[in-house]
Short mmCIF file of C-alpha atoms and ligand atoms in Angstrom, two decimals:
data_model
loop_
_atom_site.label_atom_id
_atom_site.label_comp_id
_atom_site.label_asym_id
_atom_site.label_seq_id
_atom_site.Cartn_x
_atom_site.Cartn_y
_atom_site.Cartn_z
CA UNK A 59 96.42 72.51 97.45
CA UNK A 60 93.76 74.30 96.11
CA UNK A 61 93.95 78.32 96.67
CA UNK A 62 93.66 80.10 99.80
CA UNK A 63 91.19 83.78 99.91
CA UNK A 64 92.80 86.37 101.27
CA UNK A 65 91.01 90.03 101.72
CA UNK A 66 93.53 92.45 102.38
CA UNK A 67 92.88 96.55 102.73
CA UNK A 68 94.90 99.21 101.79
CA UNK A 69 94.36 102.05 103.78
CA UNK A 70 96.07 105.55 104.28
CA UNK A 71 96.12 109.87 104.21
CA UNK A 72 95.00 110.95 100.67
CA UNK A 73 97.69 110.67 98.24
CA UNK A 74 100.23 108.44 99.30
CA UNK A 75 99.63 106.18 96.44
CA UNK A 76 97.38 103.68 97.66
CA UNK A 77 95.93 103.37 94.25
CA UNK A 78 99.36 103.05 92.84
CA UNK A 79 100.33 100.32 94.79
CA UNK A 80 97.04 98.28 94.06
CA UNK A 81 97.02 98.75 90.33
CA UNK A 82 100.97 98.31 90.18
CA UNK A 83 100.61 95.11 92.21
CA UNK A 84 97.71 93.21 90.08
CA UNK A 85 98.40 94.74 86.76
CA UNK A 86 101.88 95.63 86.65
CA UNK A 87 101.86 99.37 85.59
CA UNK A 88 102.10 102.76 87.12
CA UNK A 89 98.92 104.67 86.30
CA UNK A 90 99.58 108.42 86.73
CA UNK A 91 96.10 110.02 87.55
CA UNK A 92 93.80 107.31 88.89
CA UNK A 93 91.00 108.96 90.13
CA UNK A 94 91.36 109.67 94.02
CA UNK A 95 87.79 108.89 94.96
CA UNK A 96 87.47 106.00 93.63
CA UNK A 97 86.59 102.79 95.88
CA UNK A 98 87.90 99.40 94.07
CA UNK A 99 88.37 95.71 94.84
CA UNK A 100 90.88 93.90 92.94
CA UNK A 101 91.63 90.60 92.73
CA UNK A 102 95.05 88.50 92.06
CA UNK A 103 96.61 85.40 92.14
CA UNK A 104 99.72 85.32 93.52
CA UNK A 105 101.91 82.14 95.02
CA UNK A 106 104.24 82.31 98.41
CA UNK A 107 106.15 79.49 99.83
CA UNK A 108 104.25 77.30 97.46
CA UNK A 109 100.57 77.88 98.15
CA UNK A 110 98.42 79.81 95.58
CA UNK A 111 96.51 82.74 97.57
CA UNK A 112 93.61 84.24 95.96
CA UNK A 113 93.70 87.72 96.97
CA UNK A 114 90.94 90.18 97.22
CA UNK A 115 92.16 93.58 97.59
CA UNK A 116 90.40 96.88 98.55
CA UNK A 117 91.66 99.93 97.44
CA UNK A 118 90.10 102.39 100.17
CA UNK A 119 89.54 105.61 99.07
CA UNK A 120 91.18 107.25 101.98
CA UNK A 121 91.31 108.36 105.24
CA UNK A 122 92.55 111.39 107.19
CA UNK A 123 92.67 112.02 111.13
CA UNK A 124 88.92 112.93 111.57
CA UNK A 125 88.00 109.75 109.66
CA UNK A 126 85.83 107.20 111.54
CA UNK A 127 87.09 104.16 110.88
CA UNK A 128 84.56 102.47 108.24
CA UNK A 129 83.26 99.22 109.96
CA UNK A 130 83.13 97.46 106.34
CA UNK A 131 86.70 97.65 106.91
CA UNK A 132 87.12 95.77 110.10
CA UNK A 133 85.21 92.65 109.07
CA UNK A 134 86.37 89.80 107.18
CA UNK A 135 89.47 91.44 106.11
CA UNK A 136 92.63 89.42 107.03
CA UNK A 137 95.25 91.68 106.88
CA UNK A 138 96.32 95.28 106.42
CA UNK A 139 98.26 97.53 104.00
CA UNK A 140 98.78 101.30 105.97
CA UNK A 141 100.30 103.46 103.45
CA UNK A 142 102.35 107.14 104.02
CA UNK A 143 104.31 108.74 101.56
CA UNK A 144 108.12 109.73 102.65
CA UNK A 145 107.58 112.58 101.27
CA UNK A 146 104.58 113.75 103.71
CA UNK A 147 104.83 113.95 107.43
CA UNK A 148 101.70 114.83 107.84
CA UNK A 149 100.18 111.13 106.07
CA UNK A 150 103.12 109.97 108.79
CA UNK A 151 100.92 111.34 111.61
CA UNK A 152 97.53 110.07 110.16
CA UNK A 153 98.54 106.81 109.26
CA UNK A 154 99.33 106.39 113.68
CA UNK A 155 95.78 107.31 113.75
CA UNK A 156 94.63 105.21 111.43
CA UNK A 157 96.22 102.20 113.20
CA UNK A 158 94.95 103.20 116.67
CA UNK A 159 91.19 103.33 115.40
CA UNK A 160 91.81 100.32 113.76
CA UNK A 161 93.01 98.31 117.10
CA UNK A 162 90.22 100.07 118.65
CA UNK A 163 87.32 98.98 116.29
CA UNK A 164 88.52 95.48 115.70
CA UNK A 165 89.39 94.83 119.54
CA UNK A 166 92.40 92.99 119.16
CA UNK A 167 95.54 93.60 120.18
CA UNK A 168 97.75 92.16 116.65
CA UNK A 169 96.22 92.75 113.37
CA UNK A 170 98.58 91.10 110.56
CA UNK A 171 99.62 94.63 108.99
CA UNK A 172 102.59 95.97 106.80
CA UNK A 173 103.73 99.24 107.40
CA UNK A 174 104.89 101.00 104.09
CA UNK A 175 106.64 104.06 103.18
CA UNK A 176 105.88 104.91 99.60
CA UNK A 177 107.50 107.42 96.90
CA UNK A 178 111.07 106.52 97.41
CA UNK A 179 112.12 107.54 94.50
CA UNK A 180 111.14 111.26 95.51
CA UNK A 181 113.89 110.94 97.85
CA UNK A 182 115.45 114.55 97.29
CA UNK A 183 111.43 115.84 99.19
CA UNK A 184 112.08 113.12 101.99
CA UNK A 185 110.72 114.12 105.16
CA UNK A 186 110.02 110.79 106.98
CA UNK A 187 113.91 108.92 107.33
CA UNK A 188 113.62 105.02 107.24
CA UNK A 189 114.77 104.81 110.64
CA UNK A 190 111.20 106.78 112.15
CA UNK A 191 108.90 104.25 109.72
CA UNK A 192 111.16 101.32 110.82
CA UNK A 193 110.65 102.41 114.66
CA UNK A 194 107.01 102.89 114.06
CA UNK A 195 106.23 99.34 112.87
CA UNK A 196 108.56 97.68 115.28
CA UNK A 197 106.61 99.69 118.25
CA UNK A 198 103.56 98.00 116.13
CA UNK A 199 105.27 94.66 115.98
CA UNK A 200 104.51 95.19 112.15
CA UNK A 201 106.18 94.53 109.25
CA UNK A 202 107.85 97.43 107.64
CA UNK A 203 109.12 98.32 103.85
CA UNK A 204 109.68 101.23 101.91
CA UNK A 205 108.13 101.03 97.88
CA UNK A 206 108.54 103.08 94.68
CA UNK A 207 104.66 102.38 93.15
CA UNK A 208 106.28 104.59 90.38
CA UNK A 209 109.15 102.15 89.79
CA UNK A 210 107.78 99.32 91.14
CA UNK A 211 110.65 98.87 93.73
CA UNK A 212 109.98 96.45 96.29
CA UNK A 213 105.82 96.43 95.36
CA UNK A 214 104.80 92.72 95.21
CA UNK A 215 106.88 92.29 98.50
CA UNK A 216 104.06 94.10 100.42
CA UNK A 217 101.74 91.40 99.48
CA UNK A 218 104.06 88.62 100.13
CA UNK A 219 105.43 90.19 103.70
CA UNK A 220 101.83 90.49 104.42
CA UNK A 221 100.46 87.10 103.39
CA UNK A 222 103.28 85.70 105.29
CA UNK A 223 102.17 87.49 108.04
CA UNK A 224 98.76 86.63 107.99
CA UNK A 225 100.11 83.01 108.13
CA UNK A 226 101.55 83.41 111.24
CA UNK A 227 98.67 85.20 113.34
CA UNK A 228 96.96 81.60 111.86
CA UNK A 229 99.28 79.41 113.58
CA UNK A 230 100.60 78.18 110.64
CA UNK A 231 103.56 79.51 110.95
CA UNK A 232 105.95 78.62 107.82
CA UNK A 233 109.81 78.77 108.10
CA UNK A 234 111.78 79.78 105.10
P1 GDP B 79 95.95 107.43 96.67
O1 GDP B 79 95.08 108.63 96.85
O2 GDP B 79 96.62 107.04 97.97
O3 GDP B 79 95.26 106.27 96.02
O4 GDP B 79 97.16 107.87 95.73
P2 GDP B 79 97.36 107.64 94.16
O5 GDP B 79 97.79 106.24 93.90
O6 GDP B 79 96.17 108.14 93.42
O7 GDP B 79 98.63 108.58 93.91
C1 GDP B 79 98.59 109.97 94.21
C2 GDP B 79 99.63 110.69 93.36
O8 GDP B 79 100.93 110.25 93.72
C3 GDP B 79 99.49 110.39 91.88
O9 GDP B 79 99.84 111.53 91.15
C4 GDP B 79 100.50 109.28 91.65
O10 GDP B 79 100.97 109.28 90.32
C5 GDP B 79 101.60 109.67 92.62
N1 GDP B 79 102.37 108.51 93.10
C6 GDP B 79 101.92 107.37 93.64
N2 GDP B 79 102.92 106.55 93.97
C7 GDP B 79 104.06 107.17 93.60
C8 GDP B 79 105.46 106.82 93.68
O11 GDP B 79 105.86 105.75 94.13
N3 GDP B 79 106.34 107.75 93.20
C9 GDP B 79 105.94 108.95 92.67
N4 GDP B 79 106.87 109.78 92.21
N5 GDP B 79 104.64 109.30 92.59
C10 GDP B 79 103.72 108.42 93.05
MG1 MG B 80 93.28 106.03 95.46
#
């Protein structure tokens, strides 16, 4: 089967290690100062329940609560990444904006979307408890994981969750 093109966003409050995630994801390190305004598209092969994805990936530059929701964003893109950091309740409040503009602009009711709580490993500054982002995403009816960028702890599973996902707002749903 020849791959599939996925575009997939990452999108999120300033900070929260959007950037981290993308560049930990396709090139498998943790860069410590990537510049924060930078705009990037990366692109990775990656497999899932045996078919090859090509994925495109944007690495937004960021958003906060005053933000209008860029419309580049909300076309052709096939799923969504929506990034806070545990260690932040304010990203915590923006990233519930976020979503709502993005439900708003794209007129549907289900986007395929992973809800992630970044930073673990800064767990003695936790602010957000896994229980609040896990109630979040299930009010979403999202997917929901908590990543170390930093130590790579559950990174590539973002992708996969959300591939998956996009699967299933396709119809082609695929059982495990
Ligand atoms: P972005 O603005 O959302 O793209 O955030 P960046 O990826 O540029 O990260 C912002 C800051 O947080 C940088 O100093 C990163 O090194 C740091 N950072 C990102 N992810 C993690 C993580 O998982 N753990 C820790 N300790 N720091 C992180
Ligand atoms: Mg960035």
């Amino acid at each position: 089967m020849p791959p599939k093109q996925r575009k997939i966003a990452i999108m999120g409050y300033r900070s929260v290690g959007k950037s981290s995630l993308s560049i930990q994801f396709v090139e498998g390190q943790f860069v410590d100062s990537y510049d924060p305004t930078i705009e990037n598209t990366f692109t990775k092969s990656t497999r899932v329940n045996s078919q090859d994805y090509e994925v495109k990936l944007v690495d937004t530059a960021g958003q906060d609560e005053y933000s209008i929701f860029p419309t580049q964003y909300s076309m052709d893109i096939h799923g969504y990444v929506l990034v806070y950091s545990i260690t932040s309740a304010k990203s915590f409040e923006v990233v519930q904006v976020i979503y709502d503009k993005l439900l708003d602009i794209t007129g549907k009711v289900h986007v395929p979307l992973v809800l992630v709580g970044n930073k673990t490993d800064l767990y003695v500054d936790r602010m957000i408890t896994t229980e609040q982002g896990k109630r979040l995403a299930d009010s979403w009816n999202a997917a929901f994981l908590e990543t170390s960028a930093k130590q790579n702890e559950s990174v590539a599973d973002i992708f996969h969750t959300l591939l998956i996902e996009i699967e299933k707002a396709d119809g082609n749903v695929q059982e495990k």
